[in-house]
Amino acid sequence: MPTPSMEDYLERIYQLIESKGYARVSDIAETLDVHPSSVTKMVQKLDKMEYLIYERYRGLVLTSKGNKIGKRLVYRHELLEKFLHIIGVEEDKIYADVEGIEHHLSWDAIDRIGDVLQYFEEDDERVQALRDIQRSYE
């Protein structure tokens, strides 16, 4: 099982590959705001754990294992962003809040949050009722 730091790398690599078709060490370093040498060390660890295949100076590709977990990590992040938005967290706080909690929730908790999100998305009146409750507490 990857560590939270490894998850951040896998998530970002997956996103880069999805958007650009590739992920280079320099791209990963820039988007995570870390030094390229740190990326190289982590990519080598992920290679040993068979999440990706890394060839120095040639780039990297996710293995099926890495692709599967990368996709699930992106899903988790997006789900939590939607959930925080639905429950009324201020937009400028959502990203930092997701980054702060995403590694501390079990996949069971993520699935239950998905259920709650689906419940609200199925009926706009439910969201409005939540907003009314929140206004009554102000």
XYZ file of N, CA and C in Angstrom, residues 81-132:
156
model
N -13.956 17.038 -3.056
C -14.186 18.432 -3.449
C -15.677 18.688 -3.651
N -16.359 17.789 -4.364
C -17.800 17.936 -4.581
C -18.565 17.912 -3.261
N -18.183 17.003 -2.392
C -18.856 16.872 -1.103
C -18.718 18.156 -0.290
N -17.508 18.677 -0.195
C -17.289 19.899 0.571
C -18.045 21.074 -0.043
N -18.121 21.097 -1.361
C -18.894 22.145 -2.042
C -20.380 22.019 -1.682
N -20.918 20.825 -1.771
C -22.343 20.588 -1.479
C -22.681 20.984 -0.048
N -21.803 20.686 0.887
C -22.131 20.984 2.289
C -21.824 22.438 2.653
N -21.348 23.211 1.683
C -21.227 24.644 1.892
C -19.886 25.167 2.357
N -18.833 24.381 2.214
C -17.494 24.880 2.570
C -17.113 25.975 1.571
N -16.517 27.038 2.056
C -16.119 28.149 1.194
C -15.165 27.654 0.110
N -15.403 28.115 -1.120
C -14.638 27.643 -2.280
C -13.131 27.780 -2.102
N -12.695 28.869 -1.493
C -11.257 29.094 -1.365
C -10.603 28.195 -0.313
N -11.401 27.438 0.421
C -10.864 26.529 1.440
C -10.934 25.059 1.018
N -11.697 24.767 -0.019
C -11.965 23.374 -0.393
C -10.695 22.604 -0.726
N -9.840 23.136 -1.590
C -8.653 22.394 -2.020
C -7.760 22.036 -0.835
N -7.489 23.014 0.007
C -6.621 22.765 1.169
C -7.265 21.760 2.122
N -8.577 21.860 2.302
C -9.264 20.909 3.176
C -9.185 19.493 2.622
N -9.391 19.345 1.338
C -9.300 18.011 0.719
C -7.890 17.462 0.888
N -6.893 18.288 0.621
C -5.507 17.843 0.782
C -5.233 17.416 2.221
N -5.894 18.071 3.160
C -5.674 17.766 4.566
C -6.347 16.491 5.043
N -7.460 16.108 4.396
C -8.216 14.946 4.896
C -8.151 13.706 4.026
N -7.819 13.854 2.754
C -7.981 12.722 1.841
C -7.173 11.484 2.227
N -6.039 11.649 2.839
C -5.213 10.492 3.199
C -5.622 9.866 4.526
N -6.538 10.497 5.231
C -6.904 10.027 6.567
C -8.251 9.320 6.608
N -8.874 9.156 5.454
C -10.168 8.495 5.392
C -10.019 7.103 4.789
N -10.748 6.163 5.327
C -10.749 4.819 4.753
C -11.535 4.836 3.442
N -11.325 3.807 2.646
C -12.086 3.714 1.401
C -13.564 3.489 1.703
N -13.872 2.863 2.833
C -15.261 2.707 3.238
C -15.883 4.084 3.503
N -15.149 4.954 4.203
C -15.645 6.311 4.459
C -15.837 7.065 3.143
N -14.919 6.900 2.216
C -15.037 7.551 0.905
C -16.310 7.077 0.203
N -16.562 5.776 0.247
C -17.774 5.237 -0.381
C -19.036 5.791 0.272
N -19.036 5.935 1.593
C -20.211 6.471 2.288
C -20.405 7.954 1.941
N -19.307 8.694 1.822
C -19.402 10.090 1.401
C -19.987 10.152 -0.005
N -19.591 9.220 -0.844
C -20.167 9.133 -2.190
C -21.670 8.909 -2.135
N -22.125 8.084 -1.206
C -23.564 7.845 -1.036
C -24.283 9.129 -0.634
N -23.710 9.863 0.325
C -24.317 11.115 0.785
C -24.353 12.126 -0.363
N -23.261 12.212 -1.105
C -23.194 13.128 -2.233
C -24.274 12.787 -3.261
N -24.418 11.509 -3.557
C -25.444 11.070 -4.505
C -26.840 11.448 -4.003
N -27.076 11.273 -2.719
C -28.360 11.623 -2.106
C -28.690 13.094 -2.380
N -27.726 13.981 -2.166
C -27.972 15.400 -2.390
C -28.088 15.729 -3.875
N -27.285 15.095 -4.714
C -27.307 15.395 -6.146
C -28.589 14.931 -6.821
N -29.269 13.952 -6.241
C -30.500 13.429 -6.836
C -31.680 14.380 -6.698
N -31.606 15.338 -5.781
C -32.740 16.223 -5.537
C -32.243 17.579 -5.048
N -32.395 18.602 -5.878
C -31.940 19.947 -5.521
C -32.621 20.475 -4.265
N -33.820 19.991 -3.976
C -34.523 20.448 -2.774
C -33.779 20.020 -1.508
N -33.072 18.924 -1.567
C -32.283 18.478 -0.414
C -31.142 19.446 -0.131
N -30.511 19.914 -1.197
C -29.425 20.884 -1.041
C -30.000 22.184 -0.480
N -31.149 22.595 -0.998
C -31.774 23.824 -0.509
C -32.156 23.691 0.964
N -32.658 22.524 1.361
C -33.007 22.297 2.770
C -31.752 22.396 3.646
N -30.635 21.870 3.167
C -29.374 21.975 3.912
C -28.959 23.437 4.044
N -29.070 24.192 2.967
C -28.718 25.621 3.002
C -29.617 26.365 4.001
N -30.905 26.010 4.028
C -31.832 26.645 4.976
C -31.415 26.356 6.422
